[in-house]
CSV table of C-alpha atoms in Angstrom, one decimal:
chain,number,residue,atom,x,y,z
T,1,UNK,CA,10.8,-59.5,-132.4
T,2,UNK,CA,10.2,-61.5,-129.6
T,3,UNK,CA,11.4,-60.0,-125.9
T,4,UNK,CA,13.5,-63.4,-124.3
T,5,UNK,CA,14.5,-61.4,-121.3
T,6,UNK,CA,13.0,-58.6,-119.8
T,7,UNK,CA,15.1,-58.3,-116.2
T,8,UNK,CA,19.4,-57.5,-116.6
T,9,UNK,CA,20.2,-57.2,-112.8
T,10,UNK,CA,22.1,-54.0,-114.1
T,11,UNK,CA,19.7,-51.3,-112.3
T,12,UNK,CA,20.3,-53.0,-108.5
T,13,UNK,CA,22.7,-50.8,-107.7
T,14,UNK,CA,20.4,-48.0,-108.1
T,15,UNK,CA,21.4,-46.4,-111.5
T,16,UNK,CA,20.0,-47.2,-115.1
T,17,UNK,CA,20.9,-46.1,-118.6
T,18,UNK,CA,19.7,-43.4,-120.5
T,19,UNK,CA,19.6,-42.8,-124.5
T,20,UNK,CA,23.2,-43.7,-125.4
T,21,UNK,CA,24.5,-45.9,-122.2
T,22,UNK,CA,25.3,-43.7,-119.7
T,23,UNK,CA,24.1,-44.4,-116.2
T,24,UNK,CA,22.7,-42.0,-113.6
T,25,UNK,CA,21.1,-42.7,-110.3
T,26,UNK,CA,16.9,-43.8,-110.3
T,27,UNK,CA,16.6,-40.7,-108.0
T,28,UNK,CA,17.6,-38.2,-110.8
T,29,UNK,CA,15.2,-35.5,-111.8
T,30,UNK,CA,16.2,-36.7,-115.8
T,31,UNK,CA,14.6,-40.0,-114.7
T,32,UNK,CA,11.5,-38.5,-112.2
T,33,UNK,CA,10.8,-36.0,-115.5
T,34,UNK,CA,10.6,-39.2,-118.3
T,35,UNK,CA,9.4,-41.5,-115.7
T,36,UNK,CA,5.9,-39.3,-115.3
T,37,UNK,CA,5.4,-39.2,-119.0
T,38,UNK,CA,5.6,-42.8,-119.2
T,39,UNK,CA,3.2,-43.1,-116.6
T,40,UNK,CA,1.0,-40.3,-118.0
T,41,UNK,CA,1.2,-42.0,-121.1
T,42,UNK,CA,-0.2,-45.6,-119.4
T,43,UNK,CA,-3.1,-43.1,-117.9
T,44,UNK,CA,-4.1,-42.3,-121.2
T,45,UNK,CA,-4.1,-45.7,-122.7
T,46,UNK,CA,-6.6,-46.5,-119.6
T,47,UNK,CA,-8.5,-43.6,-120.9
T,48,UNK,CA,-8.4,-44.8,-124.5
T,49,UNK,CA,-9.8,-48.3,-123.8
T,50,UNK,CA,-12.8,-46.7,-121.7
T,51,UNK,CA,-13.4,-44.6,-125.6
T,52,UNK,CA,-15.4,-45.9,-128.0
T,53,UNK,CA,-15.7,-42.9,-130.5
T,54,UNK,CA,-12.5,-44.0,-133.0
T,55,UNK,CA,-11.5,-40.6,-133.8
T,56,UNK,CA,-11.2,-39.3,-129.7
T,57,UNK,CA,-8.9,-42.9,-130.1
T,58,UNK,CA,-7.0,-41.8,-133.1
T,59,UNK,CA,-6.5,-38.2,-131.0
T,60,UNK,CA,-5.1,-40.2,-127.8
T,61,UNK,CA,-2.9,-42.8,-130.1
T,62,UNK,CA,-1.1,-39.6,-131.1
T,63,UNK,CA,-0.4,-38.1,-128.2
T,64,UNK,CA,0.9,-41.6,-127.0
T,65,UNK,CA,3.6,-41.4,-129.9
T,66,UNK,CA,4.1,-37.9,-129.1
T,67,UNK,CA,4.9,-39.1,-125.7
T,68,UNK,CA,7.1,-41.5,-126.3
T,69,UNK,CA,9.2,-39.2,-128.4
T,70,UNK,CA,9.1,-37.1,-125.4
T,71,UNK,CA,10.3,-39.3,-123.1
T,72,UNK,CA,13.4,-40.4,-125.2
T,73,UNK,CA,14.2,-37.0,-125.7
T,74,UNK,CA,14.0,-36.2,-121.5
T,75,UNK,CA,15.8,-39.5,-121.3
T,76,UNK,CA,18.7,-37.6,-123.6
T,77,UNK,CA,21.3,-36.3,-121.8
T,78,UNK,CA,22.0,-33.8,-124.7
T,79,UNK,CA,25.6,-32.8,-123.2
T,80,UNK,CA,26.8,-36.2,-124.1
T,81,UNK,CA,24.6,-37.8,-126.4
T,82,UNK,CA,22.8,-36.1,-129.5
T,83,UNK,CA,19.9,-36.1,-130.3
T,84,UNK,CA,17.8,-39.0,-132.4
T,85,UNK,CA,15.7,-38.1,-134.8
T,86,UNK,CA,13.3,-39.8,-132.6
T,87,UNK,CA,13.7,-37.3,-129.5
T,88,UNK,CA,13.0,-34.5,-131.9
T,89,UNK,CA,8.4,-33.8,-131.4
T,90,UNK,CA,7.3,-33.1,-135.0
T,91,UNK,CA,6.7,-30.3,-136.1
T,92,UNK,CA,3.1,-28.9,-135.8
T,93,UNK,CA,2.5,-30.8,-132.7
T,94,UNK,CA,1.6,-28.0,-130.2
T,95,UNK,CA,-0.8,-26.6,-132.7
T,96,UNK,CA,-2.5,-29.9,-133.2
T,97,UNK,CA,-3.4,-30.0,-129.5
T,98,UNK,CA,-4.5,-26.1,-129.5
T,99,UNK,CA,-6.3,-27.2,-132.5
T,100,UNK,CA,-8.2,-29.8,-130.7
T,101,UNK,CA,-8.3,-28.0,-127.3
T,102,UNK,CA,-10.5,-25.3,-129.6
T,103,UNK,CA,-12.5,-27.8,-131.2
T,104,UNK,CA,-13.8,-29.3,-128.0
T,105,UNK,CA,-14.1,-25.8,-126.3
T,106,UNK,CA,-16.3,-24.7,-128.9
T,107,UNK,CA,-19.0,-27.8,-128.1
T,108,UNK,CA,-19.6,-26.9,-124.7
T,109,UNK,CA,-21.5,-24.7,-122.7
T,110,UNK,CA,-20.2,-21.8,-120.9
T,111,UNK,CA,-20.1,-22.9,-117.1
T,112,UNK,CA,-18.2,-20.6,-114.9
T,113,UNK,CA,-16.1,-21.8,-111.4
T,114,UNK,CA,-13.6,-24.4,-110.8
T,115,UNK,CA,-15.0,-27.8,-111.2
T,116,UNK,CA,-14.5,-30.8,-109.2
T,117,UNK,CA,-12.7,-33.8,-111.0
T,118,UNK,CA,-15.5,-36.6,-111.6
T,119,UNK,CA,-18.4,-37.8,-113.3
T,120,UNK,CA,-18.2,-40.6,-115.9
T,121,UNK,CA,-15.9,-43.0,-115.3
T,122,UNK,CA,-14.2,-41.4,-118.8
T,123,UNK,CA,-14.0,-38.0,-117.5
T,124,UNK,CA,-12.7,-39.3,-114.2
T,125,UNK,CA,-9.5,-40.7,-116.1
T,126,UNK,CA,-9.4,-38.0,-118.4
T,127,UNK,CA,-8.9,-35.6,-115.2
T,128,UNK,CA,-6.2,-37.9,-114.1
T,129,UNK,CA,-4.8,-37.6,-116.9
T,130,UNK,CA,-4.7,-33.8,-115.8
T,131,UNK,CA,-3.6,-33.8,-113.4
T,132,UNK,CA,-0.4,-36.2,-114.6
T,133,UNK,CA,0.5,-34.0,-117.6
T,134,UNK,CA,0.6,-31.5,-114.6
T,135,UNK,CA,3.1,-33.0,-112.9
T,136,UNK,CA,5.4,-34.1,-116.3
T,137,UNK,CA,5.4,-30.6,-116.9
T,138,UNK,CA,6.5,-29.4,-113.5
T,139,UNK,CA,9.1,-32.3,-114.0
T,140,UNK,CA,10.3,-31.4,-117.1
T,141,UNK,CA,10.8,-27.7,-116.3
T,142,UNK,CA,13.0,-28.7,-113.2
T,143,UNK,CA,15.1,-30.8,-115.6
T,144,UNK,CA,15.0,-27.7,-118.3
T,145,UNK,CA,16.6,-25.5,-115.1
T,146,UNK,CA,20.3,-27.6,-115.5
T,147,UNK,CA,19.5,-29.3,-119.0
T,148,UNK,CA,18.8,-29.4,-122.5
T,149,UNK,CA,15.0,-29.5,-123.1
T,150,UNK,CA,12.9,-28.7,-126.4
T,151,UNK,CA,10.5,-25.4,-125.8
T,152,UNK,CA,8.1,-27.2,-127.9
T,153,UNK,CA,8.3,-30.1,-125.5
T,154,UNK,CA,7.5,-28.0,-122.4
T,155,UNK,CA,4.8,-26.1,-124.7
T,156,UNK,CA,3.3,-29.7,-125.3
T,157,UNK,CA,3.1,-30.9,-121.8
T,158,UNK,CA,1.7,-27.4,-121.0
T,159,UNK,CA,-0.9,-27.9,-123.9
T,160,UNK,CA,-2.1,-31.3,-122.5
T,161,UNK,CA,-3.1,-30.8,-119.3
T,162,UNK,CA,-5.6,-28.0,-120.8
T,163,UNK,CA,-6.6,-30.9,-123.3
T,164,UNK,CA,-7.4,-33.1,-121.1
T,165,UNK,CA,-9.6,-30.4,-118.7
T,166,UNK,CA,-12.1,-29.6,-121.5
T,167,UNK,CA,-11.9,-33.4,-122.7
T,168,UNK,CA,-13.3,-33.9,-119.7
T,169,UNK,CA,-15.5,-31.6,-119.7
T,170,UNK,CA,-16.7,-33.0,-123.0
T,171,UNK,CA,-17.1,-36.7,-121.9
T,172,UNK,CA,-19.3,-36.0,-118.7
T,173,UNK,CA,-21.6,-34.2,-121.6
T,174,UNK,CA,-21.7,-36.7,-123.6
T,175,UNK,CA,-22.4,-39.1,-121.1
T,176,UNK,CA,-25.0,-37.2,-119.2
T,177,UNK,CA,-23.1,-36.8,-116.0
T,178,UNK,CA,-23.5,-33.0,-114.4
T,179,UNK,CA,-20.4,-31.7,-113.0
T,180,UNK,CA,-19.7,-30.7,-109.8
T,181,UNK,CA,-18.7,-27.0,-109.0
T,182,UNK,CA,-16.5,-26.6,-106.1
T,183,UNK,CA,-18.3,-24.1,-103.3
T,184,UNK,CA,-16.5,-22.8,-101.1
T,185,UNK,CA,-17.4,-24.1,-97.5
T,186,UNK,CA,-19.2,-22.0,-95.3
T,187,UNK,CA,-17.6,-21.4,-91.4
């Protein structure tokens, strides 16, 4: 299909549309919560072209669908539209994440403290993409206070940010790259 217009003049006045048409103001917390995921989700496909190992790529390309299935169902305003089958995260999704969060955990060396985000360029992005996930989730719990949101979507967003802390971990490994352990300052 190919895209022959990309601007409609319709979000001037401040408002776009959500899933099924109805408009709400840019400011909205509906449109701040689905708004980070998409930009988490452009984070991440920075991360993935810095990858070279296919399977860590196959592991991000999945958790860029998941994320797009999470941001239509944020972008659902579930008091006046259903559900698609395509706002629905499938099932299994959380537990794919804890599945890989253990995996990675298990390859790395006990370090103890709170480390400072850096290293390898990879791990760099891979912290930001921390940090994001950090902020989609605080996002998507402020919507959850007044709307309709999936548990296993806010367990998902929780999931990733821990992902992406011991992916990071992972990459400055295997690129050689020490990390940094935050001291506290002396006065």
């Amino acid at each position: 299909m190919k895209i022959t217009k990309v601007y409609t003049k319709t979000g001037d006045d401040g408002t776009t549309s959500l899933v099924g048409g109805i408009r709400i103001n840019k400011a909205d917390v509906r449109l701040e919560a689905y708004g980070t995921v998409d930009e988490l989700n452009s984070h991440i496909g920075l991360l993935s072209a810095y990858v070279e190992d296919n399977t860590l790529d196959i592991v991000l390309t999945r958790i860029q669908s998941d994320l797009f299935v999470i941001g239509t169902h944020l972008a659902t305003d579930q008091t006046k539209t259903p559900l698609y089958p395509s706002a629905i995260l499938p099932e299994g999704e959380v537990k794919f994440l804890e599945a890989e969060i253990d995996n990675i955990l298990s390859e790395l060396p006990e370090k103890l403290g709170f480390v400072l985000p850096g290293g390898s360029v990879k791990a760099s992005q891979a912290h930001v993409c921390r940090t994001v996930s950090r902020r989609a989730e605080r996002c998507a719990i402020r919507l959850a206070q007044d709307a309709k949101v999936s548990r296993e979507i806010l367990q998902f967003l929780n999931r990733l940010s821990d992902y992406f802390f011991v992916l990071a971990k992972k990459m400055n490994i295997i690129e050689g790259k020490s990390e940094k352990i935050w001291q506290k300052p002396c006065k």
